[in-house]
Coordinates of C-alpha atoms and ligand atoms in Angstrom, one line a residue:
M1 CA -53.6 53.7 -200.3
T2 CA -55.7 52.1 -197.6
E3 CA -55.0 49.5 -195.0
R4 CA -58.2 48.1 -193.5
G5 CA -59.9 51.3 -194.6
W6 CA -57.2 53.6 -193.3
Q7 CA -56.6 56.2 -196.1
I8 CA -53.4 58.2 -195.8
G9 CA -54.2 61.9 -195.6
Y10 CA -53.9 64.0 -198.9
T11 CA -53.7 60.9 -201.1
G12 CA -57.3 60.9 -202.2
G13 CA -57.0 63.3 -205.2
T14 CA -59.3 62.6 -208.1
F15 CA -58.4 65.5 -210.4
D16 CA -56.6 65.1 -213.7
R17 CA -53.4 67.1 -213.5
A18 CA -53.7 67.7 -217.3
S19 CA -50.1 68.6 -217.6
E20 CA -50.4 68.6 -221.4
R21 CA -52.6 71.7 -221.1
R22 CA -50.1 73.8 -219.1
L23 CA -48.6 75.3 -222.3
D24 CA -52.0 75.6 -224.1
D25 CA -52.8 79.2 -223.4
A26 CA -55.6 79.4 -226.0
F27 CA -57.4 76.4 -224.5
L28 CA -57.0 77.8 -221.0
A29 CA -58.3 81.2 -222.0
A30 CA -61.3 79.7 -223.9
E31 CA -62.3 77.6 -220.9
V32 CA -62.0 80.6 -218.5
A33 CA -64.0 82.8 -220.9
A34 CA -66.7 80.1 -221.1
G35 CA -66.9 79.9 -217.3
R36 CA -65.7 76.3 -217.1
F37 CA -63.4 76.9 -214.2
R38 CA -63.2 77.4 -210.5
V39 CA -60.6 78.8 -208.2
A40 CA -59.2 77.5 -204.9
P41 CA -57.7 80.6 -203.3
V42 CA -54.8 80.4 -200.8
W43 CA -54.2 83.1 -198.2
R44 CA -50.8 82.7 -196.5
D45 CA -50.9 78.9 -196.5
R46 CA -54.6 78.8 -195.6
N47 CA -57.3 77.4 -197.8
L48 CA -60.9 78.7 -198.2
V49 CA -63.4 76.3 -196.6
F50 CA -67.0 76.5 -195.4
S51 CA -69.3 74.4 -193.2
P52 CA -72.6 73.5 -194.7
P53 CA -75.4 73.3 -192.1
G54 CA -75.2 70.0 -190.3
G55 CA -72.2 68.9 -192.2
G56 CA -68.4 68.8 -191.8
P57 CA -66.1 71.3 -193.5
R58 CA -65.9 71.4 -197.3
A59 CA -63.6 73.1 -199.8
A60 CA -64.9 76.5 -201.0
F61 CA -64.3 77.5 -204.6
L62 CA -64.8 80.8 -206.3
S63 CA -66.3 81.1 -209.8
G64 CA -67.7 83.8 -212.1
E65 CA -66.4 87.3 -212.4
A66 CA -64.7 87.5 -209.0
A67 CA -62.7 84.4 -209.8
R68 CA -61.9 85.6 -213.3
G69 CA -60.6 88.9 -211.8
L70 CA -58.4 86.9 -209.3
L71 CA -57.0 84.8 -212.2
Q72 CA -56.0 87.9 -214.1
G73 CA -54.8 89.9 -211.2
G74 CA -52.4 87.3 -210.0
G75 CA -52.2 88.2 -206.3
E76 CA -48.8 88.6 -204.5
T77 CA -46.7 86.6 -206.9
G78 CA -48.0 88.3 -210.0
S79 CA -48.8 84.8 -211.2
P80 CA -52.1 84.2 -213.0
G81 CA -53.9 81.2 -211.7
I82 CA -51.9 78.0 -211.2
L83 CA -53.6 75.2 -213.1
L84 CA -54.1 72.3 -210.6
G85 CA -56.0 70.2 -213.2
V86 CA -59.4 69.3 -214.6
E87 CA -62.2 67.8 -212.7
G88 CA -65.9 67.3 -213.7
G89 CA -65.3 69.2 -217.0
E90 CA -63.9 72.3 -215.2
L91 CA -60.4 73.7 -214.8
A92 CA -59.3 74.0 -211.2
F93 CA -56.9 76.8 -210.4
A94 CA -55.1 78.0 -207.3
V95 CA -54.6 81.7 -206.8
D96 CA -52.4 83.2 -204.0
V97 CA -54.4 86.0 -202.3
S98 CA -51.9 86.5 -199.5
T99 CA -51.7 90.3 -200.0
F100 CA -55.5 90.8 -199.8
D101 CA -57.5 91.3 -196.7
P102 CA -58.7 87.8 -195.9
E103 CA -62.3 88.8 -195.4
V104 CA -62.4 90.5 -198.8
A105 CA -60.6 87.6 -200.5
A106 CA -63.1 85.2 -199.0
F107 CA -65.9 86.7 -201.2
G108 CA -68.4 85.5 -198.6
A109 CA -67.8 81.9 -199.6
G110 CA -66.2 80.8 -196.4
D111 CA -63.2 81.4 -194.2
Y112 CA -59.4 80.7 -194.5
A113 CA -58.2 77.8 -192.4
D114 CA -55.2 75.6 -192.0
I115 CA -56.3 72.3 -193.6
R116 CA -54.1 70.4 -191.2
S117 CA -56.4 71.5 -188.4
L118 CA -59.3 69.8 -190.4
A119 CA -57.4 66.5 -190.7
G120 CA -59.8 63.7 -191.5
L121 CA -62.8 66.0 -191.7
L122 CA -62.5 67.2 -195.3
P123 CA -63.6 64.8 -198.0
A124 CA -60.4 63.0 -199.1
A125 CA -60.5 64.3 -202.7
E126 CA -60.9 67.9 -201.5
A127 CA -58.1 67.6 -198.9
A128 CA -55.8 66.4 -201.7
L129 CA -56.7 69.3 -204.0
L130 CA -56.4 72.0 -201.3
A131 CA -53.1 70.6 -200.1
T132 CA -51.8 70.8 -203.7
A133 CA -53.1 74.4 -204.0
R134 CA -51.3 75.3 -200.8
G135 CA -48.0 73.7 -201.9
V136 CA -47.8 75.3 -205.3
C137 CA -48.7 78.7 -204.0
H138 CA -46.0 78.4 -201.4
W139 CA -43.5 77.4 -204.0
Q140 CA -44.5 80.4 -206.2
R141 CA -44.3 82.8 -203.3
T142 CA -40.8 81.7 -202.2
H143 CA -39.3 81.5 -205.7
R144 CA -39.8 85.1 -206.9
F145 CA -36.1 85.5 -207.5
C146 CA -33.6 83.3 -209.5
G147 CA -31.4 81.2 -207.3
A148 CA -28.6 81.4 -209.8
C149 CA -28.4 85.2 -210.5
G150 CA -30.8 86.9 -208.1
S151 CA -33.0 88.5 -210.8
P152 CA -36.8 88.4 -210.7
T153 CA -38.6 85.4 -212.1
A154 CA -42.1 85.2 -213.6
S155 CA -44.6 82.4 -213.7
R156 CA -44.8 80.1 -216.8
E157 CA -46.5 76.8 -217.7
A158 CA -49.7 77.7 -216.0
G159 CA -47.8 78.2 -212.7
H160 CA -45.7 75.1 -212.8
A161 CA -42.4 76.8 -213.7
R162 CA -40.8 80.2 -213.1
L163 CA -38.6 81.8 -215.8
C164 CA -35.6 84.0 -214.8
L165 CA -36.2 87.4 -216.5
N166 CA -32.5 88.2 -216.8
E167 CA -31.9 87.3 -220.5
A168 CA -28.3 86.6 -219.9
C169 CA -29.4 83.8 -217.4
G170 CA -32.9 82.7 -218.5
R171 CA -33.0 79.7 -216.3
I172 CA -36.3 77.9 -215.8
H173 CA -37.0 76.9 -212.3
Y174 CA -39.3 74.0 -211.5
P175 CA -40.9 73.0 -208.1
R176 CA -38.6 71.0 -205.9
L177 CA -39.6 68.5 -203.3
D178 CA -37.8 67.7 -200.1
P179 CA -37.9 63.8 -199.7
A180 CA -38.2 62.6 -196.1
V181 CA -38.0 59.0 -194.9
I182 CA -40.4 58.0 -192.1
M183 CA -40.0 54.6 -190.6
L184 CA -41.6 52.3 -188.1
V185 CA -38.9 50.3 -186.3
E186 CA -40.1 46.8 -185.4
S187 CA -38.8 44.0 -183.2
V188 CA -39.9 40.8 -181.6
G189 CA -39.0 40.7 -178.0
E190 CA -37.5 37.7 -176.0
D191 CA -41.1 37.0 -174.9
G192 CA -42.1 36.5 -178.5
V193 CA -44.3 39.5 -178.6
P194 CA -44.0 41.8 -181.7
R195 CA -43.4 45.4 -180.8
C196 CA -42.9 48.7 -182.6
L197 CA -40.8 51.7 -181.6
L198 CA -42.5 55.1 -181.1
A199 CA -40.6 58.1 -179.9
H200 CA -41.3 61.4 -178.3
N201 CA -39.7 64.3 -180.2
A202 CA -38.8 67.5 -178.4
R203 CA -40.9 69.4 -181.0
F204 CA -44.1 67.2 -180.3
P205 CA -46.9 68.2 -178.0
N206 CA -46.7 66.5 -174.6
A207 CA -47.3 62.7 -174.6
V208 CA -47.3 62.3 -178.4
Y209 CA -45.3 59.3 -179.6
S210 CA -44.7 58.8 -183.2
T211 CA -42.4 57.1 -185.8
L212 CA -38.9 58.3 -186.5
A213 CA -38.3 60.5 -189.5
G214 CA -35.8 62.7 -191.3
F215 CA -34.7 64.2 -194.6
V216 CA -32.8 62.4 -197.2
E217 CA -29.3 63.8 -197.7
I218 CA -27.5 64.5 -201.0
G219 CA -25.8 61.3 -202.2
E220 CA -27.8 59.0 -200.0
T221 CA -30.2 56.1 -200.9
L222 CA -33.6 56.0 -199.1
E223 CA -32.5 52.8 -197.3
Q224 CA -29.3 54.5 -196.1
A225 CA -31.3 57.5 -194.9
V226 CA -33.6 55.2 -192.9
R227 CA -30.6 53.4 -191.3
R228 CA -28.8 56.7 -190.6
E229 CA -31.8 58.4 -189.0
V230 CA -32.7 55.5 -186.8
W231 CA -29.1 55.3 -185.6
E232 CA -28.8 59.0 -185.0
E233 CA -32.1 59.4 -183.2
V234 CA -32.3 56.2 -181.1
G235 CA -28.9 54.5 -181.5
L236 CA -30.4 51.3 -183.0
A237 CA -28.9 49.4 -186.0
V238 CA -31.6 48.1 -188.3
G239 CA -31.5 45.2 -190.8
E240 CA -34.2 44.8 -193.4
V241 CA -35.8 48.0 -194.6
V242 CA -39.1 47.6 -196.5
Y243 CA -41.0 50.3 -198.4
R244 CA -44.6 50.7 -197.4
A245 CA -46.3 53.8 -198.8
S246 CA -45.8 57.5 -199.6
Q247 CA -47.6 60.6 -198.8
P248 CA -47.5 64.1 -200.4
W249 CA -46.7 66.5 -197.6
P250 CA -46.8 70.0 -199.1
F251 CA -46.4 71.7 -195.6
P252 CA -44.5 73.3 -197.3
S253 CA -42.7 71.0 -199.8
S254 CA -42.1 67.4 -198.7
I255 CA -42.8 63.9 -199.9
M256 CA -42.9 61.4 -197.1
L257 CA -41.6 58.0 -198.0
G258 CA -42.8 55.4 -195.5
F259 CA -40.8 52.3 -194.4
S260 CA -40.7 49.6 -191.8
A261 CA -37.3 48.6 -190.4
M262 CA -36.3 45.6 -188.4
A263 CA -34.2 46.5 -185.3
E264 CA -31.1 44.5 -184.7
A265 CA -30.8 45.5 -181.0
A266 CA -33.4 45.9 -178.2
V267 CA -32.5 48.9 -176.2
P268 CA -33.0 52.3 -177.8
T269 CA -30.8 55.2 -176.7
P270 CA -32.6 58.5 -177.5
D271 CA -30.3 61.3 -178.7
R272 CA -31.8 63.6 -176.1
V273 CA -31.7 66.5 -178.6
E274 CA -34.4 65.6 -181.1
V275 CA -35.7 62.5 -179.4
T276 CA -36.3 62.7 -175.7
D277 CA -37.9 59.3 -175.2
A278 CA -38.3 56.1 -177.2
R279 CA -40.4 53.1 -176.2
W280 CA -41.5 49.7 -177.6
F281 CA -45.3 49.2 -178.0
S282 CA -47.1 46.0 -178.4
A283 CA -50.5 45.9 -180.3
A284 CA -52.2 45.8 -176.9
D285 CA -50.2 48.9 -175.8
L286 CA -51.3 50.7 -178.9
A287 CA -55.0 49.8 -178.2
A288 CA -54.7 51.6 -174.9
A289 CA -53.1 54.8 -176.3
A290 CA -55.1 57.9 -176.9
E291 CA -55.7 60.2 -179.9
W292 CA -53.7 63.3 -180.7
G293 CA -56.4 65.7 -179.4
E294 CA -56.7 64.0 -176.0
E295 CA -54.4 66.3 -174.1
E296 CA -54.7 64.7 -170.7
A297 CA -53.6 61.2 -171.9
E298 CA -50.3 59.6 -170.9
I299 CA -49.6 58.3 -174.5
R300 CA -51.0 59.9 -177.6
L301 CA -50.8 58.5 -181.1
P302 CA -49.8 60.6 -184.2
R303 CA -52.4 62.7 -186.0
R304 CA -54.8 60.8 -188.2
D305 CA -53.8 62.6 -191.4
S306 CA -50.2 61.5 -191.1
I307 CA -48.4 58.6 -192.7
A308 CA -46.9 57.9 -189.3
R309 CA -50.3 56.9 -188.1
F310 CA -50.8 54.8 -191.2
L311 CA -47.6 52.9 -190.6
V312 CA -48.7 52.3 -187.0
E313 CA -52.2 51.1 -188.1
A314 CA -50.8 48.9 -190.9
W315 CA -48.4 47.3 -188.4
R316 CA -51.2 46.7 -185.9
A317 CA -53.4 45.3 -188.7
R318 CA -50.7 42.8 -189.6
F319 CA -50.6 41.3 -186.1
A320 CA -54.4 41.6 -185.5
A321 CA -54.8 39.4 -188.6
D322 CA -52.6 36.6 -187.3
Ligands
ZN1 ZN1 -31.2 84.0 -213.3

């Protein structure tokens, strides 16, 4: 989704997930045998990238015999390649190579990097594909044992399920997401100036102010989660809650659900545990704020790949248009 050209990070995927092919072993084997595939390897949550001369970073893919060997070998999880989807007539697989020496597992095609450190530099479609690869490999790596009986599990459905190998149990486990709400609290001051609330969290780098956020709890609606988190973190009651946008956040396994929320009171009271400071910002205040990377600045905005930043920019665009 874009707002005045602002694309939310990791939402630009163009590959077809081709979920109907996940059980079609004959098709997958034939495509691999014919060489119509490529592999996005993942080494301990890092993706393989390279920098072409004079250009920004790009996703690096493996193909040919080396990639075929990786698909069959299965890496740490014993899982053959995880089918991400189909793009440009080729299957795209992720393979976890975490137990390999990273230099060996790079096959000279690039280096392993945290794609979050390349926020906004990778082409949007590649960032989405690599984030997906990272997320599914993390899920595979952390679900090698059955949560019900403790027996080993094995990959099924081209990497999108794991089967408990204890025949008396036999549960099939599917990837789970952790939904999180993220919200920009708004208000119009007594002076008539619209403002939004940004907070400094104890876990943030110095001077970074961002939206409030938190995980949805069992038995809770998204709107209730928004109201609870705002109340817990800054002691403000909020009225209307409006859904704005979502963002996959496989770092390791979240989906971010973005909202705006109208404050019913003016004075925030930070909880001093998670949130150490909360302030109201007008559009003019935001214009004077610095970027995440500008470490000497007094106020820094959220990273450009985050939905937090999108919510801030979308809010600013609403008032700039008036
Ligand atoms: Zn089991």
